[in-house]
Structure formats: C-alpha cells, structure tokens
Coordinates of C-alpha atoms in Angstrom, one line a residue:
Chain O
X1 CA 76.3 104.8 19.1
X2 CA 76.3 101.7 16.7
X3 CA 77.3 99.4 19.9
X4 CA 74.4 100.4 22.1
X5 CA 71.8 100.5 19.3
X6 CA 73.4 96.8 18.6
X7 CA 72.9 95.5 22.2
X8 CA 69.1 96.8 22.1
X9 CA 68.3 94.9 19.1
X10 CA 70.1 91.9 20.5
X11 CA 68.2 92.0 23.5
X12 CA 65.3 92.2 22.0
X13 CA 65.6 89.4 20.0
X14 CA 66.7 87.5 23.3
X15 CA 63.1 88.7 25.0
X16 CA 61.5 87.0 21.9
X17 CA 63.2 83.7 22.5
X18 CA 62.6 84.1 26.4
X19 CA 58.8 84.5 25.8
X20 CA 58.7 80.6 24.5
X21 CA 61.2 78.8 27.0
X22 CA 60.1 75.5 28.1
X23 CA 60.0 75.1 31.4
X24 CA 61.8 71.9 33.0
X25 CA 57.7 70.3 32.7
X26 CA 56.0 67.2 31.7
X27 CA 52.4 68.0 30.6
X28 CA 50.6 64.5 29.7
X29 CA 47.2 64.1 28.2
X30 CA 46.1 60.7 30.3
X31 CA 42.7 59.8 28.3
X32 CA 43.2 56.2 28.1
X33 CA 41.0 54.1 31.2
X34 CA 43.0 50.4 31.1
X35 CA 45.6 49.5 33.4
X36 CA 48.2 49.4 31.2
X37 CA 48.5 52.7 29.3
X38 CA 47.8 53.9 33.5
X39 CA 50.9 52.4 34.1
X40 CA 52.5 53.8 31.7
X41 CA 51.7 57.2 32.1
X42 CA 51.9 57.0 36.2
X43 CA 55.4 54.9 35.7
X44 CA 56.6 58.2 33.1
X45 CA 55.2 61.4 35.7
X46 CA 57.0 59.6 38.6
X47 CA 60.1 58.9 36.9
X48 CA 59.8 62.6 35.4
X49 CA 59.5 63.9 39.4
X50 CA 62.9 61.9 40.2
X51 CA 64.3 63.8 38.0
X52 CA 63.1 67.0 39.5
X53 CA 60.8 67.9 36.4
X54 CA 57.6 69.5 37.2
X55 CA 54.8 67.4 36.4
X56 CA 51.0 68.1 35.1
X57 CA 48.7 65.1 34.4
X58 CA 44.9 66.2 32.5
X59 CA 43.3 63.2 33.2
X60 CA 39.8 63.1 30.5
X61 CA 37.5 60.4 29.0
X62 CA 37.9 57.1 30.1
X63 CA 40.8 57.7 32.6
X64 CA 39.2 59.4 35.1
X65 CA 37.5 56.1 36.0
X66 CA 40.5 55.1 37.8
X67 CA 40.1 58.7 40.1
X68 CA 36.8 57.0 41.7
X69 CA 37.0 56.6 44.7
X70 CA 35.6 52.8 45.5
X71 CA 34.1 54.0 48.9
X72 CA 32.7 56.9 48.1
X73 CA 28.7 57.7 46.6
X74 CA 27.9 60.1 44.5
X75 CA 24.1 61.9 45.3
X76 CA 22.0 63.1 43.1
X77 CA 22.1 61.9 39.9
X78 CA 20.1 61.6 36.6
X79 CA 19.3 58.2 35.6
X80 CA 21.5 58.1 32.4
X81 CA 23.9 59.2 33.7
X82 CA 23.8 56.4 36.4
X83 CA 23.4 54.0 33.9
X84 CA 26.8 55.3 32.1
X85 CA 28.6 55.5 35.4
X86 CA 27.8 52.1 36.7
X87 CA 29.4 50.2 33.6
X88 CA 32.5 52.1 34.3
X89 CA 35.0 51.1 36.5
X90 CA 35.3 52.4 39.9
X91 CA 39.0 53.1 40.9
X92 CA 42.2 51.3 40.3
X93 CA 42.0 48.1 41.4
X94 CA 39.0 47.9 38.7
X95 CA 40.5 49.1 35.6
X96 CA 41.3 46.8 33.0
X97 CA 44.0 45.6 30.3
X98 CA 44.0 46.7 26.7
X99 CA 44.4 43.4 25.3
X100 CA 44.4 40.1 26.9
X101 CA 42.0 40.3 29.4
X102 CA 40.8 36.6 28.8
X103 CA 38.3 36.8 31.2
X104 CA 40.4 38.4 33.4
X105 CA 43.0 35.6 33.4
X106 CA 45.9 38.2 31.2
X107 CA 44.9 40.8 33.8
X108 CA 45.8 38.3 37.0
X109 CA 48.3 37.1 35.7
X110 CA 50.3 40.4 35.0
X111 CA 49.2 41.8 38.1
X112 CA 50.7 38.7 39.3
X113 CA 53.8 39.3 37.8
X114 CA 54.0 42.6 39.2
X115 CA 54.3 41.2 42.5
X116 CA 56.5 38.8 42.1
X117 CA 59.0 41.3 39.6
X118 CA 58.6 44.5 42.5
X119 CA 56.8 46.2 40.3
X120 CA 54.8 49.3 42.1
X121 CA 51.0 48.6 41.7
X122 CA 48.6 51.6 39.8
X123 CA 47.8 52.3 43.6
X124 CA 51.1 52.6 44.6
X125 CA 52.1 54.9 41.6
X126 CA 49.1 56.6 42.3
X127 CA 50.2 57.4 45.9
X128 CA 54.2 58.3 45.4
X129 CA 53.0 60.1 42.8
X130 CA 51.0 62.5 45.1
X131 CA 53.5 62.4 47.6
X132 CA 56.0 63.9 45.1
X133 CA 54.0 66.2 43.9
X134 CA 52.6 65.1 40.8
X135 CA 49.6 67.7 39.9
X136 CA 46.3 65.8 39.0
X137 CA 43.7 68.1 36.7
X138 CA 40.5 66.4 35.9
X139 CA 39.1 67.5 33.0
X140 CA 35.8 69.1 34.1
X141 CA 33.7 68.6 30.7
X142 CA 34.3 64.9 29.9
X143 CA 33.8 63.9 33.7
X144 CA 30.1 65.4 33.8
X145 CA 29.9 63.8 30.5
X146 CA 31.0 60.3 32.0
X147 CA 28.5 60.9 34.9
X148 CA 30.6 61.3 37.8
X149 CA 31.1 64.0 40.1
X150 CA 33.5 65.6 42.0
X151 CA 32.4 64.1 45.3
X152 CA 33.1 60.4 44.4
X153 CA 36.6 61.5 43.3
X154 CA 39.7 60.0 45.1
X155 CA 41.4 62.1 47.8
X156 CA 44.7 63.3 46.1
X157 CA 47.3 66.1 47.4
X158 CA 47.1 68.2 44.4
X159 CA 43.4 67.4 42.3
X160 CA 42.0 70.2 40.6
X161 CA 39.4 70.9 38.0
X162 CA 40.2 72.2 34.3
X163 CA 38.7 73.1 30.9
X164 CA 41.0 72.0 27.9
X165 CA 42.8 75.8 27.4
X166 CA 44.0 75.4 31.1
X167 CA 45.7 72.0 29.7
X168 CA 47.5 73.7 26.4
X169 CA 48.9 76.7 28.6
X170 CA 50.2 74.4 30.6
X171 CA 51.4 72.2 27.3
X172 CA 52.4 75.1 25.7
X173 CA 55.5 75.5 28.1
X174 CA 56.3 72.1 29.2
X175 CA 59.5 70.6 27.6
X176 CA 57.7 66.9 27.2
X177 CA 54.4 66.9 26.2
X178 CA 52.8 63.6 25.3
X179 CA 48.8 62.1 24.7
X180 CA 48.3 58.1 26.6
Chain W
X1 CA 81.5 100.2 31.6
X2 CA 78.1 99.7 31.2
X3 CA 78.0 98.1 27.5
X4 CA 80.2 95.2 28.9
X5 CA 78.3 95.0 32.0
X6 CA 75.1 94.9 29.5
X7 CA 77.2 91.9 27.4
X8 CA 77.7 90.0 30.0
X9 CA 74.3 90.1 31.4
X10 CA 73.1 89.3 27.5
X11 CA 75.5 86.2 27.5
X12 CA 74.2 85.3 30.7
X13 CA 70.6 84.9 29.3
X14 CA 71.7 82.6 26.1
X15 CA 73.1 80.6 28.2
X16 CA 70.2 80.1 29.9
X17 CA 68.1 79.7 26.6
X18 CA 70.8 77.2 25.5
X19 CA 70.3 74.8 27.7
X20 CA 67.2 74.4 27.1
X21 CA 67.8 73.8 23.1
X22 CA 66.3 71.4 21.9
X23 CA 68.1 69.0 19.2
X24 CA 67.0 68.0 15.9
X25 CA 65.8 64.7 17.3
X26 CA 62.4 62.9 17.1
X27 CA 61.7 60.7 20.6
X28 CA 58.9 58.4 20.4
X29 CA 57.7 56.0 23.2
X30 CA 56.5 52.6 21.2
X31 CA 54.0 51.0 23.8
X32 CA 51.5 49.6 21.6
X33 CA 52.0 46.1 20.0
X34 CA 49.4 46.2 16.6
X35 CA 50.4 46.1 13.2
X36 CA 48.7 49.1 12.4
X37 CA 50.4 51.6 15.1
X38 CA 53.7 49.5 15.2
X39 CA 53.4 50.3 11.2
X40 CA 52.5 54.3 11.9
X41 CA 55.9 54.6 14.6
X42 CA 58.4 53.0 12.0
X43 CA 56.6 55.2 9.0
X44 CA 57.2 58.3 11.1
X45 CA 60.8 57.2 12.7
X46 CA 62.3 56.2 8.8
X47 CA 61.0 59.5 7.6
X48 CA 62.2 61.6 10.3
X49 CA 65.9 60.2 9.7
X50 CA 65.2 61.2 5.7
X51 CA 65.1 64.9 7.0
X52 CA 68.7 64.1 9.2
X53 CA 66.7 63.9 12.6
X54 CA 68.2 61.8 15.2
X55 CA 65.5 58.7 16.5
X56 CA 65.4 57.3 19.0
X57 CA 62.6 54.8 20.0
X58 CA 61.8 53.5 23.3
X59 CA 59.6 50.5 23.3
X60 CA 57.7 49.2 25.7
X61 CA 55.0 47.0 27.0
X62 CA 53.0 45.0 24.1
X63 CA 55.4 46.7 21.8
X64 CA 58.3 44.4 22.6
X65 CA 56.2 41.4 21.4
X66 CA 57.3 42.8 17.9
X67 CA 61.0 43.2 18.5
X68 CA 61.0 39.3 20.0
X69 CA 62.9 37.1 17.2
X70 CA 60.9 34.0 16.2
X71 CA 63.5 31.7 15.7
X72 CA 65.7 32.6 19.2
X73 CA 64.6 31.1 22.3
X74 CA 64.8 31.9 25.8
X75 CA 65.8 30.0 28.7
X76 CA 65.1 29.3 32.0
X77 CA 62.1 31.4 32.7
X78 CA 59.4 30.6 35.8
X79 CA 56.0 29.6 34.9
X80 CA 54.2 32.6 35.0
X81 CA 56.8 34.3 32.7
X82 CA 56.4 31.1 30.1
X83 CA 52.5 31.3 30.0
X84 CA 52.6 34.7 29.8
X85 CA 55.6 35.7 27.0
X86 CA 53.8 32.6 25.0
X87 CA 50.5 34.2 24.5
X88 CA 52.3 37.4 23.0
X89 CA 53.0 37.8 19.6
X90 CA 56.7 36.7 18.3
X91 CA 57.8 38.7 15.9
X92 CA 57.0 41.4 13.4
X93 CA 54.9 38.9 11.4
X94 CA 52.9 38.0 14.0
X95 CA 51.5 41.2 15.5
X96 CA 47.7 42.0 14.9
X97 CA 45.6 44.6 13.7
X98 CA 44.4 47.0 16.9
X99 CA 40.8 46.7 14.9
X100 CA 39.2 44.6 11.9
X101 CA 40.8 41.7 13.0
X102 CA 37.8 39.3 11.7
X103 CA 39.8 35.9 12.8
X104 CA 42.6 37.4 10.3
X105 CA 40.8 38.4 7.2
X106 CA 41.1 42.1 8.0
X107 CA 44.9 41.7 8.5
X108 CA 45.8 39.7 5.3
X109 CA 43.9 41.6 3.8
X110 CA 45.6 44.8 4.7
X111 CA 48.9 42.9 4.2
X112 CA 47.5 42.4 0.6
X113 CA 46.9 46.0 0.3
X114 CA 50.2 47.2 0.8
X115 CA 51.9 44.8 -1.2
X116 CA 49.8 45.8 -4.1
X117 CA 50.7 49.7 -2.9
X118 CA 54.0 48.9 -2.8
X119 CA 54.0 50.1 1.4
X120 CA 57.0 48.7 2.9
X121 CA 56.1 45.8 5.8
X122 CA 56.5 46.0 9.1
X123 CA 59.9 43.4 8.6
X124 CA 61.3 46.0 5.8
X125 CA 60.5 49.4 8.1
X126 CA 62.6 47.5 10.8
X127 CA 65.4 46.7 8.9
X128 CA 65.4 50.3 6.9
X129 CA 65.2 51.8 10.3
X130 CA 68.6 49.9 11.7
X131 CA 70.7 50.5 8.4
X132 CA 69.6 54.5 8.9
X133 CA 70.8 53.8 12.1
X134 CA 67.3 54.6 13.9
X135 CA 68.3 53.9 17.9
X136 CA 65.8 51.2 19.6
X137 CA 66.1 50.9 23.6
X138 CA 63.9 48.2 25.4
X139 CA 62.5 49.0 28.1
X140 CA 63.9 46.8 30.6
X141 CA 61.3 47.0 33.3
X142 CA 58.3 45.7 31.3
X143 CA 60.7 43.6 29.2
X144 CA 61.5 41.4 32.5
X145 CA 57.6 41.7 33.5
X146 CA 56.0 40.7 29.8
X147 CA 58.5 37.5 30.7
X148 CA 60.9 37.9 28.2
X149 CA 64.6 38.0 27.9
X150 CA 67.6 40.0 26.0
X151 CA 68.6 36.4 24.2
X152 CA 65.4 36.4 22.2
X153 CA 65.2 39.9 21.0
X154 CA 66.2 40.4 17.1
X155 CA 69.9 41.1 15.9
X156 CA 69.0 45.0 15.8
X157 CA 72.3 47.6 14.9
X158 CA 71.6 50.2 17.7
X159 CA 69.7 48.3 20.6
X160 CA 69.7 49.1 24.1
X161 CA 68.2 48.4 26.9
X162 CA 67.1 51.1 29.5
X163 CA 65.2 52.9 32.1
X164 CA 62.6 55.4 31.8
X165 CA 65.3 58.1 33.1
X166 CA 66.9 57.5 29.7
X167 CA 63.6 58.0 28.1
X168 CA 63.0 60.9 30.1
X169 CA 66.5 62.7 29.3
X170 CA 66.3 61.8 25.6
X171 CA 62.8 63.3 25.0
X172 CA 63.7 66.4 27.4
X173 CA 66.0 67.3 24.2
X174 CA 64.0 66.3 21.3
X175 CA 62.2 68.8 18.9
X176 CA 59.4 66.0 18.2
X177 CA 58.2 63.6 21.1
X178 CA 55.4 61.5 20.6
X179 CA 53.9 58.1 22.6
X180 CA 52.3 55.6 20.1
Chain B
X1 CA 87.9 96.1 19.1
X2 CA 87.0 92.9 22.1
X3 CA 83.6 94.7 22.8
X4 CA 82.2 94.3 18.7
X5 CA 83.8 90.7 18.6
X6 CA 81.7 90.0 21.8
X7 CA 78.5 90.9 20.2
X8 CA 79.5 89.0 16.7
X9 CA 79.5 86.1 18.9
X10 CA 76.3 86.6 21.1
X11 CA 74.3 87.3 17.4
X12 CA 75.7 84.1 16.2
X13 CA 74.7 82.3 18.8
X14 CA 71.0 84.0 19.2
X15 CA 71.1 83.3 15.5
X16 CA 71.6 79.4 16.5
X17 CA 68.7 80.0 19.3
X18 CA 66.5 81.3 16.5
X19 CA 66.9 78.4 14.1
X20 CA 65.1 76.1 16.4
X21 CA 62.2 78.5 18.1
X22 CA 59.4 77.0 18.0
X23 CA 55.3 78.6 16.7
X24 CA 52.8 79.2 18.3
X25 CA 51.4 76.4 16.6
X26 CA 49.7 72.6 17.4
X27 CA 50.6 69.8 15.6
X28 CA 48.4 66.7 15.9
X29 CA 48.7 63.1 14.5
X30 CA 44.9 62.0 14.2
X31 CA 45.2 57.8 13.6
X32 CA 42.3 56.8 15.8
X33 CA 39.4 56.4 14.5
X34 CA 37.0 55.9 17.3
X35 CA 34.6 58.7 18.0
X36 CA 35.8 59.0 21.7
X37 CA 39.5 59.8 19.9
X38 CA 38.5 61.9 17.4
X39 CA 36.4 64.1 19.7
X40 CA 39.5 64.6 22.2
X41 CA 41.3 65.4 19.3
X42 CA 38.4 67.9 17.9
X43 CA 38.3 69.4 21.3
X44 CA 42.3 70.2 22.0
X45 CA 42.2 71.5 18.1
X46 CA 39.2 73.8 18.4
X47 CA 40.9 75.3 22.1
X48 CA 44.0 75.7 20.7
X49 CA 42.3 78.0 18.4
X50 CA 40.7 79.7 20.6
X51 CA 44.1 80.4 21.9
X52 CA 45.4 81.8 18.8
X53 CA 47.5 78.9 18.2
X54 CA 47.8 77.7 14.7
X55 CA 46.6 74.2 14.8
X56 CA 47.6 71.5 12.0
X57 CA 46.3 67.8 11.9
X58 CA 47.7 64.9 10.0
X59 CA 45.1 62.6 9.4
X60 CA 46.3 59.1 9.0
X61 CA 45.0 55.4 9.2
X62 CA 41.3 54.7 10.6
X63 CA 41.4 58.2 11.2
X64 CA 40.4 59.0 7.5
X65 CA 37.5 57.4 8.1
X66 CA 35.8 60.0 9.9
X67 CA 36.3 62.4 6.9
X68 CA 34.3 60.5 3.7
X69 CA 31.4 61.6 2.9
X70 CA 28.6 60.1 3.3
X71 CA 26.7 61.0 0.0
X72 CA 30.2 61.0 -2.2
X73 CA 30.8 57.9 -4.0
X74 CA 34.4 56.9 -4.9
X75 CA 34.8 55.8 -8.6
X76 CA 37.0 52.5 -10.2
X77 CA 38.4 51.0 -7.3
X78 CA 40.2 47.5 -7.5
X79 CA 37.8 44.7 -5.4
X80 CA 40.2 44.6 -2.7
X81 CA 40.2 48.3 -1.7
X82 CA 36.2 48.2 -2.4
X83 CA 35.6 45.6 0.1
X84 CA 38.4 46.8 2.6
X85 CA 36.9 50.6 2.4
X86 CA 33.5 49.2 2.7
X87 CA 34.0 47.5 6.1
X88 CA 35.4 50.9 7.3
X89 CA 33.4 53.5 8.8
X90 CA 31.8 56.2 6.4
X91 CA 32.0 59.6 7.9
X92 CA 32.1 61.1 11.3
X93 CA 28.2 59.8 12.0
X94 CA 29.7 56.3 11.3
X95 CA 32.6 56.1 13.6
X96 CA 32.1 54.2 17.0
X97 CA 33.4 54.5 20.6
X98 CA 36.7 52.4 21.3
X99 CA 35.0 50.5 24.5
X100 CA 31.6 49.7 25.7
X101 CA 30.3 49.6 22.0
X102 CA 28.0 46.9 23.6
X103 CA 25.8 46.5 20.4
X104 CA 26.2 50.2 19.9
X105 CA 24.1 50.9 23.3
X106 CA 27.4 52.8 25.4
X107 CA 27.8 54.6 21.8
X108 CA 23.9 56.1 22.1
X109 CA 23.8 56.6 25.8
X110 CA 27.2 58.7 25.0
X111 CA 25.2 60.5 22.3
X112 CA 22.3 60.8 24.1
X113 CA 24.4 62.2 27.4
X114 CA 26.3 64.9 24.8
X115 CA 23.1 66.1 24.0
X116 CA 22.0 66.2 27.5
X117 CA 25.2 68.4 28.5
X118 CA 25.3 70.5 26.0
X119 CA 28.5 68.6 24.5
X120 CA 29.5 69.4 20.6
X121 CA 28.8 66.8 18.6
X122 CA 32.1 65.3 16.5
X123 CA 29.8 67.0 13.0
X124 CA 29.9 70.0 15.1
X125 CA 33.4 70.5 15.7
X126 CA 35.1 69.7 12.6
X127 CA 32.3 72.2 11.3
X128 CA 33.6 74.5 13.9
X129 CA 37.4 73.5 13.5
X130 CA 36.7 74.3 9.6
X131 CA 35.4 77.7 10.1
X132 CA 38.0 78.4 12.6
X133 CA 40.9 77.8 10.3
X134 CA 42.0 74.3 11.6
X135 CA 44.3 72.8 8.8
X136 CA 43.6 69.2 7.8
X137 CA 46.4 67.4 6.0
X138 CA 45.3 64.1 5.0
X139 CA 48.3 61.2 4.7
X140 CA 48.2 60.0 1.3
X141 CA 49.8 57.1 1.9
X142 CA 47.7 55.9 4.2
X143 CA 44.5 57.0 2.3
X144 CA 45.4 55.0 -0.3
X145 CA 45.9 52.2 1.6
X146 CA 42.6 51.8 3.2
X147 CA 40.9 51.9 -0.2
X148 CA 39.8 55.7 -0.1
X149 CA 39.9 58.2 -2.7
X150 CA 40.3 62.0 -2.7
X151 CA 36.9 62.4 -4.6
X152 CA 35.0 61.0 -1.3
X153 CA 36.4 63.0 1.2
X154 CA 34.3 66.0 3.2
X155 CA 34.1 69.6 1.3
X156 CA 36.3 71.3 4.5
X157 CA 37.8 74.6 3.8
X158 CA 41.5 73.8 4.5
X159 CA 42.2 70.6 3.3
X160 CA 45.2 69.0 1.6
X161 CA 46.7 65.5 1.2
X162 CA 50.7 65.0 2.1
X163 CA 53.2 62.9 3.2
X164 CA 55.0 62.1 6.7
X165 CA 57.8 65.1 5.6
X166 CA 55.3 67.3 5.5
X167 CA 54.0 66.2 9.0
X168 CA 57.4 66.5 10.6
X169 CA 58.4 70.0 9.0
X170 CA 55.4 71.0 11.1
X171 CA 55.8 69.3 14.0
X172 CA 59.2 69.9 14.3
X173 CA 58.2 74.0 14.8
X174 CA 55.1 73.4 16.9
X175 CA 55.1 74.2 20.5
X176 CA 52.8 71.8 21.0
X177 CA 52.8 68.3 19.3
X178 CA 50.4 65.2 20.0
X179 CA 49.7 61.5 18.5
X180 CA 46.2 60.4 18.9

C-alpha cells in the first residue's frame, strides 16, 4: 500500500538525519600554553557544564604545560628532551600572558585584578572544572614530543590519553566545536 | 491502527532532530586584539551576512581594546584599572600586527598594502558590519577586568553586553562557530 | 484523507531537516603561520582523512607562507609587495615556532625531538595531506595582500585560490569546522 511504502521511505530518511545529530557537547581543541587563551577556554567548558552540556577538552602542544604538576618528577628521561621540558612551564601558576608580559609586570597586574574583580583563578577553573565533570584528554603524541610524561601530570577526575581521531569522533558529534 | 501509531512515533523523532537544528547563523568568539586577526573576524563576519547568515560576535579579552572609542573617556576607575586599560590599545587604529611588528614598519606597511589593494580597513569592516546589522556583545566579565567601561566603547548599532551563557546558547545554534 | 495530510507534513518538515544536514566533511581556516600551528592543523587534516572525512582548508594570512616555493620566483611585483613578501617566510622549511624561537634554538631542539619520535615533519604532511586528497583553497585576497603570487606557490594536487564565500559555503555543511 502507497501509505506504508511512504512511511518506510520517510523513516529512512529520518535514520539518515539521526546518524549525524549533535549531541548537547562542547569539544574544544586547547593548544594554546598562555594564561589567557587558558582562561578562556577553562571560563567557556565551565560555563558550557552549567548549562548541562557535556564537555571534552584535547589539551596538545603548548597547553599541556599547564597539566604539570609542580610537585611531581618525572624519571627517566633523555637529555633533549629535558632540555625542552625545563624551558617550559610547569603548571598553572607558571604559565604566561600572550602579550603584555612586561617582565611580568601585565601578568601581576591582571592576576591582580582578578582578585580584586572575583574572578576564579586558572587553578580554580581548573578544579570546578573537574568537579563538574569536565573531561581532560591529553594528546598523547605532542606530550612525548614536548618531553613530559604521564607521571608528572596533574591529578584530575577525568584525565585520559588520546591520539587526534579520538579528538574528531568526539568533534564530529559535539554541537560546539572550537580550536584556543 | 498501526500506520498512525507509526506517524506518530515518526513525528516524535523530528521533533527530536528539530531541536537540535541548527540556524543559518555564523558565532564567532573575537578574543584576540591584532590587526591582522581582528582584520580576518570582520572579513569573515561581513561576508557571512552577504550570504544572509545571522552574526553574531562575541568579543573578548584583548579584543575589546579595538571596540574602545578614542575620543570617549571613562571615569572614575581605581588605579589598577587606569594603568592597566592605558596600556591597551584605543581604538581600531591603534591595534598592532600579532607579528612583523618591527617598531611599526611592518604595520604601515601592511596598512599601505591594502590601500593600494583596495582591502577595506579595520575602521570600514566595523562600520560595514553595523549597517549589515552584524550583532557585537562585549563580554562583560573581561570588559570590567581589562578596566574598562560601557561609556567608552564606540557608538555601535547592535551592541550588547553579555555573559558567556549568551555565548554559549548562541553558538549551540549556529551552523558556523569559530574562536579567533 | 488526515492520514496522507499527516505524512505531507512530516516530508516537509524532514525536507526542512535535510536542507541543513551537515557532511562528513572538515573545514579548517589555516591563518597561522608558525610551524607549531600549521603542524596541528596538518595533523587534524591528515586524521580526518583517515577517517573518511572530506577535509577542506582555507589558507589565509601568514598562513600562505608555508605554501611558496622555495625554488619559484614570483615575477613584476610593485617594491612594496617585494619587500613585504621578502620579510615573510618562504615555504614550510622557513616557517618558525610561535614561542621559544630563542635564536631559532627551541625551533631545532623541536626538530631535532620530531625526528627523535618519529613525528612527521610539516614537508611530510602536506606531502601526505596532498596524496590523501586534502583540498587546499588559498584566499586570494589575502595572497595578494602579502605580496605573493600564484606562480610561487607549491605544485600540490588539489589546489585552488577563492574567496571567503567560498570558505563559508563549505563550512557551513561541515560537521566539523576550525580556525587556526
């Protein structure tokens, strides 16, 4: 009957549109290591978690500086990469601006301003965000590239390990996607 | 009867897939404050309205520098907030180049280039991008913590001020979202 | 009959659905022009296609860099486009790291660490990109702003040179879009 035969082509055409739904997801590439783009991105994937999005961060390159923990050694490495790591910054409170660090006096002063405006702290973000349930990937490649290692990495609810098609599935199907 | 039954359960699943939609809308975070990406955003947002998109912008961080009107002035700030807001640009025309800044030769020189190529500057994109009634909102958190205020942003058609929950809900819907 | 008005009205509406579905397809804006940038952007473009996704870059800005050649030799340019152009990077062997240049020592400990971990070079993966069907779609505009010419760009299978309608026709169908 025309009707039935109708309603199967119609649903087919709905499985199609199913099969590339975005989910209710913020996937964010967070390649950027200074502490305002960190901001940023930390003050966007908490702000997407209020509003009960699901949130993926793929932290690569310079970023994952700011996942080092300051306390913790790494063993065992070779010497360039020692070299590398050692002029990189080791957790948040070590990261740097974009512009305007005058010799640090832009970067105290805005951190400065923080405080007095109530503005959360990259530490702070860092820790709601993990309490809300913000998902941290590190991108596996770039951080042997960068010399660090898993065991100097910060303790964080959910921190996991990733290769760059784990980050575009996840893309893929999240309704905001965006590159800091 | 089972084709309504079917119908129903069809309807049921567009629904679904409606509201997720997205609209013929381009969402762009503006967050960095040289010439060259401020350039790129308004190139991209003016062009998008062209093909009847919806824009709305959402600057932030150094990117407000650009939006600050050199001849208004702001009052009563704290110290702090003065030092700060007076070591950021004012105005379109005086934003930097993000590289090849060579104490200025690389920017007037660029600035020399596009006049020769006819390329629209900064000033012109801005004021295109209001008459095709491109939205701007400020955001207000880093506005306050950059140390400026509303009475010394430009005379702009469609500016707002906001939150990143308006950012959030206005990107969720957009076809294009970008962060520049 | 209400049963065949019913499905009139779902069709139109999957209809509406349809219009805005988006590829399996990744649209990148490439403006950076510093090797760490480029080779994030060379990375997500070669795993998308390794995904099957269609993947389409819009080169624009310092970005275009990357892409002369470094044997090609551009012919009758005015003085000011000879001199800008000649302070700008000349192929992908040219193009620097966007922190801890340090007299171009982070840039060959970087190298040098690559090589160590087995890390494709940024020759190497537009080489790769190329062969895997990566579309490159340089922005006129911008090309001609920076003083470069179409007769000094790479040999790369899928090339072409467009504007920013182009870019957003694509993006605007891409599951995946991103501005680097």
């Amino acid at each position: 009957m025309i009707v039935e035969e109708k309603i199967l082509e119609l649903e087919r055409r709905i499985k199609q549109l199913e099969a590339t739904k975005k989910k209710d997801q913020l996937s964010m590439v967070v390649f950027s290591g200074e502490l305002d783009k960190l901001l940023a991105a930390m003050i966007i994937a908490t702000g997407a978690t209020a509003m009960d999005m699901e949130v993926k961060l793929f932290f690569t390159f310079w970023a994952i500086s700011a996942l080092r923990d300051k306390e913790k050694r790494a063993e065992k490495k070779e010497l360039t990469s020692k070299m590398f790591g050692a002029m990189l910054p080791k957790g948040t409170s070590d990261v740097k601006l974009s512009k305007m660090n005058m010799a640090g006096a832009g970067l105290s002063m805005l951190k400065s301003l923080m405080k007095k405006k109530n503005v959360a702290s990259l530490e702070d973000l860092l820790q709601t965000a993990g309490e809300l349930g913000v998902e941290i990937n590190i991108c596996e490649m770039s951080m042997n590239l960068m010399g660090f290692s898993k065991d100097e990495m910060i303790d964080y609810p959910k921190l996991d390990y990733c290769g760059v098609g784990t980050y575009l599935s996840d893309a893929e199907e999240s309704a905001i996607q965006l590159f800091i």
